[in-house]
Tab-separated table of C-alpha atoms in Angstrom:
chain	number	residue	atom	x	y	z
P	12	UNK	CA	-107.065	73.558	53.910
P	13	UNK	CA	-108.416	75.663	56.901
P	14	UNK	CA	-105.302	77.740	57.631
P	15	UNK	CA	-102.854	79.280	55.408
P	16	UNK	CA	-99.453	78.089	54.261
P	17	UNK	CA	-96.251	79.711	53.206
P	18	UNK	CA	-97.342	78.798	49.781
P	19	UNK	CA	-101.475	79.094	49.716
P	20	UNK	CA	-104.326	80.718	51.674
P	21	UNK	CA	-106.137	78.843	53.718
P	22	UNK	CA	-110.134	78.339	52.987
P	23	UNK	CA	-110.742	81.024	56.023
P	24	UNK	CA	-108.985	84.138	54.767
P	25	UNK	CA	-110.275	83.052	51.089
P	26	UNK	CA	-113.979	83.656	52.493
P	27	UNK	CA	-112.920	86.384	54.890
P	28	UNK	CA	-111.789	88.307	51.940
P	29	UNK	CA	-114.478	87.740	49.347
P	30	UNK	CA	-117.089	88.540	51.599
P	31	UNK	CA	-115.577	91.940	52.592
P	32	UNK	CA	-114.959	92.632	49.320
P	33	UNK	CA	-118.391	91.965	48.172
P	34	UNK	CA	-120.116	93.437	51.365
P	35	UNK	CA	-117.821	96.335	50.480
P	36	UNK	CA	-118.614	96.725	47.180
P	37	UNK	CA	-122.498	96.168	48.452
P	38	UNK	CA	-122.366	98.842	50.787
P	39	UNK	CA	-120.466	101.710	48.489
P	40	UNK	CA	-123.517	101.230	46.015
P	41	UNK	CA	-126.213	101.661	48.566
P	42	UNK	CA	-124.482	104.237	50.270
P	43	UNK	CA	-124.265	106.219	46.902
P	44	UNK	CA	-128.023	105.121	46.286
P	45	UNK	CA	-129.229	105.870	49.436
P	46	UNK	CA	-128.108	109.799	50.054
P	47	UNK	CA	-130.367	110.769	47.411
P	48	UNK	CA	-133.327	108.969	48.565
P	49	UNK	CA	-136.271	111.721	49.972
P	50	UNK	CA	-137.892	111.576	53.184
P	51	UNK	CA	-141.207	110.084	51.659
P	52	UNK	CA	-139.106	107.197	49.819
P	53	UNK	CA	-139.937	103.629	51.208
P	54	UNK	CA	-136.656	103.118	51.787
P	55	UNK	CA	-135.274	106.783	53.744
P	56	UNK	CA	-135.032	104.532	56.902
P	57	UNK	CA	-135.003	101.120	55.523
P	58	UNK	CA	-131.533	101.491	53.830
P	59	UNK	CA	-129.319	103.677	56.344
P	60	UNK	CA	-130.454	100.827	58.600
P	61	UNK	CA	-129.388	97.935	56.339
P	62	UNK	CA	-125.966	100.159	55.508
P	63	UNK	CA	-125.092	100.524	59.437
P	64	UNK	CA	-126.093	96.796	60.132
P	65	UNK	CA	-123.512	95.512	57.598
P	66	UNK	CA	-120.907	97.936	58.366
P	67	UNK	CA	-120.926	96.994	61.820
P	68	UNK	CA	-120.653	93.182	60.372
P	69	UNK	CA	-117.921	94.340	57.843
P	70	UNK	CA	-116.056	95.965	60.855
P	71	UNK	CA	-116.148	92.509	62.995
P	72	UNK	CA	-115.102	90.585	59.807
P	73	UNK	CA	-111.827	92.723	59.007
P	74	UNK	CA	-111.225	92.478	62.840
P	75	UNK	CA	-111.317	88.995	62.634
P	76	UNK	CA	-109.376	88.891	58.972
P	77	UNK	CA	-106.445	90.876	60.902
P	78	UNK	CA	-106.250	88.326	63.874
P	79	UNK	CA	-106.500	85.387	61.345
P	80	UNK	CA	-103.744	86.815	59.388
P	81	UNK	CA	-101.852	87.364	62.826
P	82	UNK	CA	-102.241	83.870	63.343
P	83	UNK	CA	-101.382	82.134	60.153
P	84	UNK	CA	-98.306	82.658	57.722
P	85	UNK	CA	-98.620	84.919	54.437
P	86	UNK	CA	-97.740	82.970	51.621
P	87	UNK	CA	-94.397	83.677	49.657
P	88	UNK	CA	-95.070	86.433	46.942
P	89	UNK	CA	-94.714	84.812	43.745
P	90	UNK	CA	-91.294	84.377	42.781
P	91	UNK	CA	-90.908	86.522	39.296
P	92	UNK	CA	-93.118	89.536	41.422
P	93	UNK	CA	-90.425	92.382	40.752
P	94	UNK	CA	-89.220	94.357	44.677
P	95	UNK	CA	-91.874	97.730	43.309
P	96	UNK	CA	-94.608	95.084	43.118
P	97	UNK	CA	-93.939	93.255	46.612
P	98	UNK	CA	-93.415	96.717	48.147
P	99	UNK	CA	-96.713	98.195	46.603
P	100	UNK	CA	-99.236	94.899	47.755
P	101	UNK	CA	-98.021	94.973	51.400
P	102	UNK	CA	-98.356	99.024	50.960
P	103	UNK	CA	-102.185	98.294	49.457
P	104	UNK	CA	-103.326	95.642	51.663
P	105	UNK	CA	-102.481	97.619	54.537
P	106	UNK	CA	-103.859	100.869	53.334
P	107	UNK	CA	-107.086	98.983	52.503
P	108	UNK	CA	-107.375	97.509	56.032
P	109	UNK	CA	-106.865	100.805	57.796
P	110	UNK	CA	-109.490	102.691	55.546
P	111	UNK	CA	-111.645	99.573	56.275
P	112	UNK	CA	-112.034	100.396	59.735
P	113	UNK	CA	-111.610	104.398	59.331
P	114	UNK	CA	-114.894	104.202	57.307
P	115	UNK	CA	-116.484	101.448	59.524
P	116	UNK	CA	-115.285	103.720	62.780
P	117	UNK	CA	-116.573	107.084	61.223
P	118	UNK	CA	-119.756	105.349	59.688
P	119	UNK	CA	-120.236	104.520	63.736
P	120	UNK	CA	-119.543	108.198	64.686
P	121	UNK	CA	-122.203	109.888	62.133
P	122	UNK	CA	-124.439	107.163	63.506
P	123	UNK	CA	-123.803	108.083	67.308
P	124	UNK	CA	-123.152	111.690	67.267
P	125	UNK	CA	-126.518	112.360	69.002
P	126	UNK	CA	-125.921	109.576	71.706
P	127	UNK	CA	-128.228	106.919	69.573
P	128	UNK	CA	-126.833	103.142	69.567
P	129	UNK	CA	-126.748	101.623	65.968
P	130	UNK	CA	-128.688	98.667	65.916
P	131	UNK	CA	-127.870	95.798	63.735
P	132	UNK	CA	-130.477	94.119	62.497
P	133	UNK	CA	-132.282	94.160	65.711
P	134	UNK	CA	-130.466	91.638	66.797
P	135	UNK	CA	-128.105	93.687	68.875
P	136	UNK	CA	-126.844	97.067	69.497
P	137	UNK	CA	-123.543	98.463	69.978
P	138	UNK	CA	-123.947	101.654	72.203
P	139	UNK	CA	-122.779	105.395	71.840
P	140	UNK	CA	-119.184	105.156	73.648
P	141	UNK	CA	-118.424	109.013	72.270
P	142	UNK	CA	-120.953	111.311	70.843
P	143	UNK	CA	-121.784	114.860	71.364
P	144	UNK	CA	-118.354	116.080	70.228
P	145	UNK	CA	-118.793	119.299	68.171
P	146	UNK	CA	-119.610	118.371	64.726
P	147	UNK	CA	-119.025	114.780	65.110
P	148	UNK	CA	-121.082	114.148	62.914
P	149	UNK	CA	-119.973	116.598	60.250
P	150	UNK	CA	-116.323	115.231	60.355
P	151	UNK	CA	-117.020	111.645	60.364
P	152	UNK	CA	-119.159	112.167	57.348
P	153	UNK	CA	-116.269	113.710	55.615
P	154	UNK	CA	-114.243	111.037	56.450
P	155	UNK	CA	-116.484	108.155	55.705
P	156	UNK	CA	-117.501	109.943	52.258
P	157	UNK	CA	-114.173	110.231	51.200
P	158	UNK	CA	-112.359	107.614	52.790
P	159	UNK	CA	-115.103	105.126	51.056
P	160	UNK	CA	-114.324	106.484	47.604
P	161	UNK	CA	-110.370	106.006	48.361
P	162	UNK	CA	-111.135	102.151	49.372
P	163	UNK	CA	-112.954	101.791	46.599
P	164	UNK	CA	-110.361	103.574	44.128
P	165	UNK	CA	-107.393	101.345	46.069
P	166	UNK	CA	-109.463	98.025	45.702
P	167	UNK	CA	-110.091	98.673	41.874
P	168	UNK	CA	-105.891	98.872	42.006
P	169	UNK	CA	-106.284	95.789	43.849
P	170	UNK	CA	-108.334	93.754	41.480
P	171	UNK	CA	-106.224	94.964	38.255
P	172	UNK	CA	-103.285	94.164	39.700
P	173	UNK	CA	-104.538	90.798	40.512
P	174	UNK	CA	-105.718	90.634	36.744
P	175	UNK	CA	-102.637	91.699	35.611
P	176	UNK	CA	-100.634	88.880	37.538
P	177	UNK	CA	-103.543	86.282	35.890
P	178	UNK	CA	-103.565	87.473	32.192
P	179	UNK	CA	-99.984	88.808	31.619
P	180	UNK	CA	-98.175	87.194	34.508
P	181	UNK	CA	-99.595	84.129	34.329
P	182	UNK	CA	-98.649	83.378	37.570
P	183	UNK	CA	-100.881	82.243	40.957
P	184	UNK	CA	-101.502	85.432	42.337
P	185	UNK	CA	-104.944	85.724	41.496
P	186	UNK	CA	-105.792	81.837	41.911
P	187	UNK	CA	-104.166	81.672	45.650
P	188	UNK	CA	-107.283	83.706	46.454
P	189	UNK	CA	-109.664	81.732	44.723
P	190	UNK	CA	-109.032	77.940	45.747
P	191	UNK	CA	-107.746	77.058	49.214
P	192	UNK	CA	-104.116	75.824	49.209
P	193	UNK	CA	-103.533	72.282	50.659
């Protein structure tokens, strides 16, 4: 129930995945909210804060989702999935993962870039290991901004394909991901 099979997920990468998806999801929202907020808004601070505290989180999470998945089997593809369809989820998932931690790692660099720690939460910090590169923060802004909106774009991809498999498949695809296999 706990670890995957060759025919299920396991109840760990089931939660591992819908809370990056929805912390994901979460964060694109407030990070499109939040750019447009003025100086004398409530939340100018408030909400940068809560974005780099959860990205930070998010990062550790898909960390640990990629060791997890090093550590259990991937279950089968279903059987009637045509060779285009197998090729393009493996290309997806791994796409996704990498611009996971591209944003999370630039999101860090804006954050840094003048040798400040990002705090999460308060409850800890994770220092400045590189900042003061010439337009660090600049660059890493680019590539959080658009990296973000190509996760986002890739996970919609995701979740119709997934829909697709449900509704016009009718096959497990979508319900491997939503009950733990035994």
């Amino acid at each position: 129930m706990w670890r995957n099979t060759t025919s299920a997920y396991g109840l760990v990468s089931i939660v591992l995945h819908w809370l990056i998806a929805a912390a994901i999801l979460g964060l694109f929202g407030l990070g499109l909210w939040m750019v447009d907020l003025s100086y004398y808004h409530p939340w100018y601070t408030t909400a940068p804060d809560i974005h780099r505290s959860i990205g930070v989180l998010v990062g550790a999470a898909v960390l640990a989702r990629l060791i997890w998945r090093g550590l259990n089997p991937r279950p089968a593809f279903e059987t009637g999935m045509a060779r285009w369809e197998r090729a393009g989820a493996l290309a997806a998932h791994w796409v996704m993962y990498a611009l996971m931690l591209g944003v999370v790692a630039a999101g860090y660099l804006i954050t840094t870039a003048q040798g400040d720690a990002v705090s999460v939460f308060g409850w800890f910090e994770v220092p400045a290991l590189v900042s003061g590169v010439e337009q660090q923060e600049e660059l890493a802004g680019a590539i959080h901004y658009y990296g973000a909106w190509a996760l986002v774009l890739i996970a919609t991809v995701h979740a119709l394909a997934a829909l697709k498999h449900h509704f016009v498949d009718r096959d497990r695809t979508l319900v491997r991901m939503l009950r733990p296999g035994r």
